[in-house]
PDB file of C-alpha atoms in Angstrom:
ATOM      1  CA  ASP A   1     -14.488   5.324   1.360  1.00 52.00           C
ATOM      2  CA  ALA A   2     -12.025   8.277   2.349  1.00 56.00           C
ATOM      3  CA  GLY A   3     -13.126  10.544  -0.395  1.00 91.00           C
ATOM      4  CA  ILE A   4      -9.313  10.735  -1.601  1.00 96.00           C
ATOM      5  CA  THR A   5      -8.938  12.065  -5.455  1.00 96.00           C
ATOM      6  CA  GLN A   6      -5.830  12.171  -7.583  1.00 98.00           C
ATOM      7  CA  SER A   7      -4.955  14.222 -10.531  1.00 97.00           C
ATOM      8  CA  PRO A   8      -3.799  14.112 -13.309  1.00 97.00           C
ATOM      9  CA  ARG A   9      -4.971  10.309 -13.462  1.00 97.00           C
ATOM     10  CA  HIS A  10      -2.653   9.697 -16.749  1.00 97.00           C
ATOM     11  CA  LYS A  11       0.448  11.975 -17.318  1.00 97.00           C
ATOM     12  CA  VAL A  12       3.094  11.605 -20.251  1.00 97.00           C
ATOM     13  CA  THR A  13       5.903  13.857 -19.917  1.00 97.00           C
ATOM     14  CA  GLU A  14       9.388  14.078 -21.068  1.00 97.00           C
ATOM     15  CA  THR A  15      12.717  13.802 -19.546  1.00 97.00           C
ATOM     16  CA  GLY A  16      13.646  17.082 -17.642  1.00 97.00           C
ATOM     17  CA  THR A  17      10.511  18.574 -16.960  1.00 97.00           C
ATOM     18  CA  PRO A  18       8.743  19.236 -14.017  1.00 96.00           C
ATOM     19  CA  VAL A  19       5.399  17.307 -12.791  1.00 97.00           C
ATOM     20  CA  THR A  20       3.109  18.114  -9.748  1.00 98.00           C
ATOM     21  CA  LEU A  21       0.868  15.596  -8.798  1.00 98.00           C
ATOM     22  CA  ARG A  22      -1.982  16.410  -6.408  1.00 98.00           C
ATOM     23  CA  CYS A  23      -4.081  14.448  -3.630  1.00 98.00           C
ATOM     24  CA  HIS A  24      -7.228  15.619  -2.208  1.00 98.00           C
ATOM     25  CA  GLN A  25      -8.774  14.368   0.876  1.00 97.00           C
ATOM     26  CA  THR A  26     -12.312  15.241   1.794  1.00 96.00           C
ATOM     27  CA  GLU A  27     -12.143  13.114   5.657  1.00 91.00           C
ATOM     28  CA  ASN A  28      -9.775  15.609   7.161  1.00 92.00           C
ATOM     29  CA  HIS A  29      -7.230  12.622   8.250  1.00 92.00           C
ATOM     30  CA  ARG A  30      -4.248  13.595   9.391  1.00 92.00           C
ATOM     31  CA  TYR A  31      -1.538  11.721   7.821  1.00 93.00           C
ATOM     32  CA  MET A  32      -1.147  11.774   4.248  1.00 95.00           C
ATOM     33  CA  TYR A  33       1.317   9.376   2.270  1.00 96.00           C
ATOM     34  CA  TRP A  34       2.326   9.230  -1.420  1.00 98.00           C
ATOM     35  CA  TYR A  35       3.558   5.765  -2.873  1.00 97.00           C
ATOM     36  CA  ARG A  36       5.030   4.830  -6.212  1.00 97.00           C
ATOM     37  CA  GLN A  37       4.250   1.181  -7.412  1.00 96.00           C
ATOM     38  CA  ASP A  38       6.644  -0.741  -9.451  1.00 94.00           C
ATOM     39  CA  PRO A  39       6.802  -4.340 -10.766  1.00 88.00           C
ATOM     40  CA  GLY A  40       8.872  -6.351  -8.594  1.00 87.00           C
ATOM     41  CA  HIS A  41       8.887  -3.778  -5.986  1.00 90.00           C
ATOM     42  CA  GLY A  42       5.078  -3.174  -4.839  1.00 90.00           C
ATOM     43  CA  LEU A  43       4.422  -0.548  -3.044  1.00 95.00           C
ATOM     44  CA  ARG A  44       6.848   1.974  -1.523  1.00 95.00           C
ATOM     45  CA  LEU A  45       6.827   5.061   0.267  1.00 95.00           C
ATOM     46  CA  ILE A  46       8.074   8.417  -1.206  1.00 97.00           C
ATOM     47  CA  HIS A  47       7.053  10.880   1.099  1.00 97.00           C
ATOM     48  CA  TYR A  48       4.297  11.594   4.072  1.00 95.00           C
ATOM     49  CA  SER A  49       2.757  13.899   6.117  1.00 95.00           C
ATOM     50  CA  TYR A  50       1.915  14.013   9.380  1.00 91.00           C
ATOM     51  CA  GLY A  51       0.021  17.354   9.465  1.00 91.00           C
ATOM     52  CA  VAL A  52       0.055  20.760   7.422  1.00 93.00           C
ATOM     53  CA  LYS A  53       3.649  21.517   6.752  1.00 91.00           C
ATOM     54  CA  ASP A  54       5.200  18.894   8.789  1.00 93.00           C
ATOM     55  CA  THR A  55       6.732  16.067   5.877  1.00 95.00           C
ATOM     56  CA  ASP A  56       8.884  13.418   6.073  1.00 94.00           C
ATOM     57  CA  LYS A  57      11.028  11.319   3.683  1.00 94.00           C
ATOM     58  CA  GLY A  58      10.287   7.515   2.815  1.00 93.00           C
ATOM     59  CA  GLU A  59      12.302   5.142   1.346  1.00 91.00           C
ATOM     60  CA  VAL A  60      12.537   6.352  -1.790  1.00 95.00           C
ATOM     61  CA  SER A  61      12.412  10.360  -1.580  1.00 96.00           C
ATOM     62  CA  ASP A  62      15.702  11.066  -3.912  1.00 96.00           C
ATOM     63  CA  GLY A  63      14.146  13.204  -6.575  1.00 96.00           C
ATOM     64  CA  TYR A  64      11.231  13.897  -5.460  1.00 97.00           C
ATOM     65  CA  SER A  65       9.651  16.755  -2.610  1.00 97.00           C
ATOM     66  CA  VAL A  66       6.209  17.230  -1.200  1.00 97.00           C
ATOM     67  CA  SER A  67       4.406  19.567   0.237  1.00 97.00           C
ATOM     68  CA  ARG A  68       1.085  20.187   2.555  1.00 97.00           C
ATOM     69  CA  SER A  69      -0.235  23.913   2.681  1.00 95.00           C
ATOM     70  CA  LYS A  70      -3.874  22.663   3.354  1.00 95.00           C
ATOM     71  CA  THR A  71      -4.882  19.304   5.892  1.00 94.00           C
ATOM     72  CA  GLU A  72      -6.823  18.266   2.581  1.00 96.00           C
ATOM     73  CA  ASP A  73      -4.227  18.287  -0.075  1.00 97.00           C
ATOM     74  CA  PHE A  74      -0.448  16.244  -0.945  1.00 98.00           C
ATOM     75  CA  LEU A  75       1.357  17.455  -3.566  1.00 98.00           C
ATOM     76  CA  LEU A  76       4.412  15.304  -5.084  1.00 98.00           C
ATOM     77  CA  THR A  77       6.488  16.943  -7.454  1.00 98.00           C
ATOM     78  CA  LEU A  78       9.063  15.635  -9.425  1.00 97.00           C
ATOM     79  CA  GLU A  79      11.592  18.577  -9.874  1.00 93.00           C
ATOM     80  CA  SER A  80      13.112  17.310 -13.377  1.00 96.00           C
ATOM     81  CA  ALA A  81      11.473  14.107 -14.255  1.00 97.00           C
ATOM     82  CA  THR A  82      13.817  10.803 -15.111  1.00 97.00           C
ATOM     83  CA  SER A  83      12.667   7.550 -17.009  1.00 97.00           C
ATOM     84  CA  SER A  84      13.330   5.880 -13.317  1.00 97.00           C
ATOM     85  CA  GLN A  85      10.266   7.639 -12.235  1.00 98.00           C
ATOM     86  CA  THR A  86       8.114   6.184 -14.791  1.00 98.00           C
ATOM     87  CA  SER A  87       5.438   4.453 -12.606  1.00 97.00           C
ATOM     88  CA  VAL A  88       2.053   4.337 -10.532  1.00 97.00           C
ATOM     89  CA  TYR A  89       1.873   6.964  -7.718  1.00 98.00           C
ATOM     90  CA  PHE A  90      -0.743   6.549  -5.340  1.00 98.00           C
ATOM     91  CA  CYS A  91      -1.877   8.729  -2.492  1.00 98.00           C
ATOM     92  CA  ALA A  92      -3.043   7.285   0.655  1.00 96.00           C
ATOM     93  CA  THR A  93      -4.337   8.533   4.009  1.00 95.00           C
ATOM     94  CA  SER A  94      -4.949   7.949   7.550  1.00 91.00           C
ATOM     95  CA  GLY A  95      -6.940   9.318  10.430  1.00 83.00           C
ATOM     96  CA  GLU A  96      -5.510  10.879  14.027  1.00 70.00           C
ATOM     97  CA  ILE A  97      -5.194   7.008  15.513  1.00 67.00           C
ATOM     98  CA  PHE A  98      -3.131   5.169  13.393  1.00 69.00           C
ATOM     99  CA  THR A  99      -3.935   1.802  13.363  1.00 72.00           C
ATOM    100  CA  GLY A 100      -2.190   0.849  10.027  1.00 76.00           C
ATOM    101  CA  GLU A 101      -4.662   0.737   7.826  1.00 87.00           C
ATOM    102  CA  LEU A 102      -4.527   3.379   4.801  1.00 92.00           C
ATOM    103  CA  PHE A 103      -7.281   4.536   2.301  1.00 94.00           C
ATOM    104  CA  PHE A 104      -5.993   5.038  -1.268  1.00 96.00           C
ATOM    105  CA  GLY A 105      -6.426   7.316  -3.836  1.00 97.00           C
ATOM    106  CA  GLU A 106      -7.169   5.495  -7.445  1.00 96.00           C
ATOM    107  CA  GLY A 107      -3.641   6.516  -8.693  1.00 97.00           C
ATOM    108  CA  SER A 108      -1.423   8.298 -11.036  1.00 98.00           C
ATOM    109  CA  ARG A 109      -0.090   6.811 -13.917  1.00 97.00           C
ATOM    110  CA  LEU A 110       3.142   8.957 -14.689  1.00 98.00           C
ATOM    111  CA  THR A 111       5.242   7.797 -17.951  1.00 98.00           C
ATOM    112  CA  VAL A 112       8.674   9.705 -18.587  1.00 97.00           C
ATOM    113  CA  LEU A 113       9.944   9.573 -22.126  1.00 96.00           C
TER     114      LEU A 113
ATOM    115  CA  ASP B   1      16.918  -5.262   1.274  1.00 69.00           C
ATOM    116  CA  GLN B   2      13.297  -5.938   1.348  1.00 79.00           C
ATOM    117  CA  GLN B   3      11.840  -6.169   4.928  1.00 91.00           C
ATOM    118  CA  VAL B   4       8.857  -7.677   3.573  1.00 95.00           C
ATOM    119  CA  LYS B   5       8.855 -11.052   1.111  1.00 94.00           C
ATOM    120  CA  GLN B   6       5.710 -12.261  -1.074  1.00 96.00           C
ATOM    121  CA  ASN B   7       8.045 -15.132  -2.619  1.00 92.00           C
ATOM    122  CA  SER B   8       5.041 -15.753  -4.927  1.00 95.00           C
ATOM    123  CA  PRO B   9       4.263 -13.209  -7.375  1.00 94.00           C
ATOM    124  CA  SER B  10       1.200 -15.388  -9.048  1.00 96.00           C
ATOM    125  CA  LEU B  11      -1.213 -18.290  -7.686  1.00 97.00           C
ATOM    126  CA  SER B  12      -3.549 -20.056  -9.194  1.00 98.00           C
ATOM    127  CA  VAL B  13      -6.955 -21.626  -7.690  1.00 98.00           C
ATOM    128  CA  GLN B  14      -9.856 -23.053  -8.538  1.00 98.00           C
ATOM    129  CA  GLU B  15     -13.532 -21.377  -7.205  1.00 98.00           C
ATOM    130  CA  GLY B  16     -14.820 -23.201  -4.509  1.00 98.00           C
ATOM    131  CA  ARG B  17     -11.065 -24.082  -3.271  1.00 98.00           C
ATOM    132  CA  ILE B  18      -8.935 -22.517  -0.360  1.00 98.00           C
ATOM    133  CA  SER B  19      -6.595 -19.910  -1.766  1.00 98.00           C
ATOM    134  CA  ILE B  20      -3.207 -19.286   0.820  1.00 98.00           C
ATOM    135  CA  LEU B  21      -1.118 -16.453   0.198  1.00 98.00           C
ATOM    136  CA  ASN B  22       2.336 -16.034   2.494  1.00 98.00           C
ATOM    137  CA  CYS B  23       4.464 -13.312   3.339  1.00 97.00           C
ATOM    138  CA  ASP B  24       7.637 -13.428   5.333  1.00 97.00           C
ATOM    139  CA  TYR B  25       9.160 -10.825   7.217  1.00 97.00           C
ATOM    140  CA  THR B  26      12.289  -9.974   8.740  1.00 95.00           C
ATOM    141  CA  ASN B  27      12.404  -6.844  11.413  1.00 92.00           C
ATOM    142  CA  SER B  28      11.178  -8.348  14.597  1.00 91.00           C
ATOM    143  CA  MET B  29       9.723  -4.569  15.823  1.00 91.00           C
ATOM    144  CA  PHE B  30       7.034  -5.287  13.553  1.00 93.00           C
ATOM    145  CA  ASP B  31       3.753  -4.856  15.665  1.00 91.00           C
ATOM    146  CA  TYR B  32       1.037  -4.983  13.127  1.00 94.00           C
ATOM    147  CA  PHE B  33       0.569  -6.633   9.904  1.00 96.00           C
ATOM    148  CA  LEU B  34      -1.930  -6.096   7.418  1.00 96.00           C
ATOM    149  CA  TRP B  35      -3.194  -7.345   3.723  1.00 97.00           C
ATOM    150  CA  TYR B  36      -4.540  -5.576   1.230  1.00 97.00           C
ATOM    151  CA  LYS B  37      -6.265  -6.165  -2.149  1.00 97.00           C
ATOM    152  CA  LYS B  38      -5.231  -4.573  -5.234  1.00 97.00           C
ATOM    153  CA  TYR B  39      -7.948  -4.921  -8.810  1.00 96.00           C
ATOM    154  CA  PRO B  40      -6.473  -3.506 -12.006  1.00 93.00           C
ATOM    155  CA  ALA B  41      -6.937   0.407 -12.135  1.00 91.00           C
ATOM    156  CA  GLU B  42      -8.194   1.130  -8.795  1.00 94.00           C
ATOM    157  CA  GLY B  43      -5.892   1.911  -5.514  1.00 96.00           C
ATOM    158  CA  PRO B  44      -5.342  -0.765  -2.877  1.00 96.00           C
ATOM    159  CA  THR B  45      -8.496  -1.019  -0.281  1.00 96.00           C
ATOM    160  CA  PHE B  46      -7.656  -2.927   3.264  1.00 95.00           C
ATOM    161  CA  LEU B  47      -8.819  -6.324   4.004  1.00 97.00           C
ATOM    162  CA  ILE B  48      -7.866  -7.498   7.310  1.00 97.00           C
ATOM    163  CA  SER B  49      -5.048  -6.993   9.575  1.00 95.00           C
ATOM    164  CA  ILE B  50      -3.562  -8.857  12.826  1.00 96.00           C
ATOM    165  CA  SER B  51      -2.212  -7.506  16.045  1.00 94.00           C
ATOM    166  CA  SER B  52       1.241  -9.141  16.851  1.00 94.00           C
ATOM    167  CA  ILE B  53      -0.133 -10.197  20.167  1.00 94.00           C
ATOM    168  CA  LYS B  54      -2.384 -12.292  18.292  1.00 96.00           C
ATOM    169  CA  ASP B  55      -1.892 -15.393  16.080  1.00 96.00           C
ATOM    170  CA  LYS B  56      -4.879 -15.453  14.152  1.00 97.00           C
ATOM    171  CA  ASN B  57      -7.537 -12.655  12.974  1.00 97.00           C
ATOM    172  CA  GLU B  58     -10.945 -13.847  11.108  1.00 97.00           C
ATOM    173  CA  ASP B  59     -13.246 -12.476   8.956  1.00 97.00           C
ATOM    174  CA  GLY B  60     -16.003 -14.184   7.306  1.00 97.00           C
ATOM    175  CA  ARG B  61     -14.094 -16.087   4.496  1.00 98.00           C
ATOM    176  CA  PHE B  62     -10.644 -14.529   5.451  1.00 98.00           C
ATOM    177  CA  THR B  63      -8.271 -15.664   7.843  1.00 98.00           C
ATOM    178  CA  VAL B  64      -4.608 -14.263   8.596  1.00 98.00           C
ATOM    179  CA  PHE B  65      -2.398 -16.644  10.440  1.00 98.00           C
ATOM    180  CA  LEU B  66       0.670 -15.130  12.502  1.00 98.00           C
ATOM    181  CA  ASN B  67       4.255 -17.097  13.352  1.00 97.00           C
ATOM    182  CA  LYS B  68       6.224 -14.636  15.115  1.00 96.00           C
ATOM    183  CA  SER B  69       8.456 -17.087  15.429  1.00 95.00           C
ATOM    184  CA  ALA B  70       9.097 -17.812  11.944  1.00 96.00           C
ATOM    185  CA  LYS B  71       8.089 -14.198  11.067  1.00 96.00           C
ATOM    186  CA  HIS B  72       5.676 -15.754   8.749  1.00 97.00           C
ATOM    187  CA  LEU B  73       1.925 -14.661   8.122  1.00 97.00           C
ATOM    188  CA  SER B  74      -0.440 -16.226   5.535  1.00 98.00           C
ATOM    189  CA  LEU B  75      -3.798 -15.435   4.528  1.00 98.00           C
ATOM    190  CA  HIS B  76      -6.517 -17.984   3.879  1.00 98.00           C
ATOM    191  CA  ILE B  77      -9.814 -17.298   1.994  1.00 98.00           C
ATOM    192  CA  VAL B  78     -12.144 -20.643   1.785  1.00 98.00           C
ATOM    193  CA  PRO B  79     -14.117 -20.864  -0.387  1.00 98.00           C
ATOM    194  CA  SER B  80     -12.158 -18.413  -3.241  1.00 98.00           C
ATOM    195  CA  GLN B  81     -14.678 -16.764  -5.676  1.00 98.00           C
ATOM    196  CA  PRO B  82     -13.743 -15.345  -8.652  1.00 97.00           C
ATOM    197  CA  GLY B  83     -14.319 -12.023  -7.297  1.00 97.00           C
ATOM    198  CA  ASP B  84     -11.230 -12.567  -5.244  1.00 98.00           C
ATOM    199  CA  SER B  85      -8.932 -12.585  -8.396  1.00 98.00           C
ATOM    200  CA  ALA B  86      -6.628  -9.396  -7.545  1.00 98.00           C
ATOM    201  CA  VAL B  87      -3.451  -9.141  -6.243  1.00 97.00           C
ATOM    202  CA  TYR B  88      -2.809  -9.225  -2.630  1.00 98.00           C
ATOM    203  CA  PHE B  89       0.003  -6.611  -0.824  1.00 97.00           C
ATOM    204  CA  CYS B  90       0.801  -8.013   2.548  1.00 97.00           C
ATOM    205  CA  ALA B  91       2.103  -4.961   4.621  1.00 96.00           C
ATOM    206  CA  ALA B  92       3.713  -4.502   8.032  1.00 95.00           C
ATOM    207  CA  ARG B  93       3.969  -1.664  10.683  1.00 92.00           C
ATOM    208  CA  ASP B  94       7.347  -0.737  11.892  1.00 88.00           C
ATOM    209  CA  ASN B  95       8.478   1.443  14.821  1.00 84.00           C
ATOM    210  CA  THR B  96       7.613   4.628  13.489  1.00 83.00           C
ATOM    211  CA  ASP B  97       4.062   3.841  12.469  1.00 82.00           C
ATOM    212  CA  LYS B  98       5.074   3.694   8.383  1.00 87.00           C
ATOM    213  CA  LEU B  99       3.985   0.476   6.335  1.00 91.00           C
ATOM    214  CA  ILE B 100       6.192  -1.416   4.664  1.00 92.00           C
ATOM    215  CA  PHE B 101       4.263  -3.720   1.883  1.00 95.00           C
ATOM    216  CA  GLY B 102       5.458  -6.627   0.045  1.00 95.00           C
ATOM    217  CA  THR B 103       5.790  -6.941  -3.702  1.00 94.00           C
ATOM    218  CA  GLY B 104       2.366  -8.887  -3.882  1.00 96.00           C
ATOM    219  CA  THR B 105       0.896 -12.073  -5.223  1.00 97.00           C
ATOM    220  CA  ARG B 106      -1.582 -12.015  -8.065  1.00 97.00           C
ATOM    221  CA  LEU B 107      -4.109 -14.502  -7.149  1.00 98.00           C
ATOM    222  CA  GLN B 108      -6.205 -15.745 -10.246  1.00 98.00           C
ATOM    223  CA  VAL B 109      -9.553 -18.109  -9.190  1.00 98.00           C
ATOM    224  CA  PHE B 110     -10.644 -19.753 -12.151  1.00 96.00           C
ATOM    225  CA  PRO B 111     -14.449 -21.648 -12.027  1.00 92.00           C
TER     226      PRO B 111
END
């Protein structure tokens, strides 16, 4: 257990509003990731971070931005939420030596009306 | 284009029997493969992995087989137990160290 907490766990919002999801880890892991899970698509990478202030895009990054000002926190922001961003969002981390094993948070369910 | 495919969305197996979950991939540059297990309302958890230089890895009731020529891997669970009922994702590591996940297979183990 990598001590990963996501907040909020559930959120309902309206189209066009900004939304920020927070991921907090207590394991001092270098790498952090945001995935979204959708039926028929599995888990898709949105953005990832390989260190403080070092982030990069994943395969479905449009409409999302991230920030990492501290090792333990990784924020995912939807500047103007759309219904297509209704999903379950998972944060994940991995340690200094990347073996492929990720530690996931419990997920944040976002509904955009 | 889906680089990692799990063509069976669901699988139902009787308790005590073998469960076989399959995964196909298209990118020959993948060098490491993993299986994750996910229960409802929880995050995925790592189950077992295999390097591309091996063709089999075993951990208790779980065995992963890799056939590189066919770009195919499978997860065998023997014997299956009701607690194994979950969604299983296969994943592959690409040459930038990112994981590409499949769409998942929902396994149900019934008594």
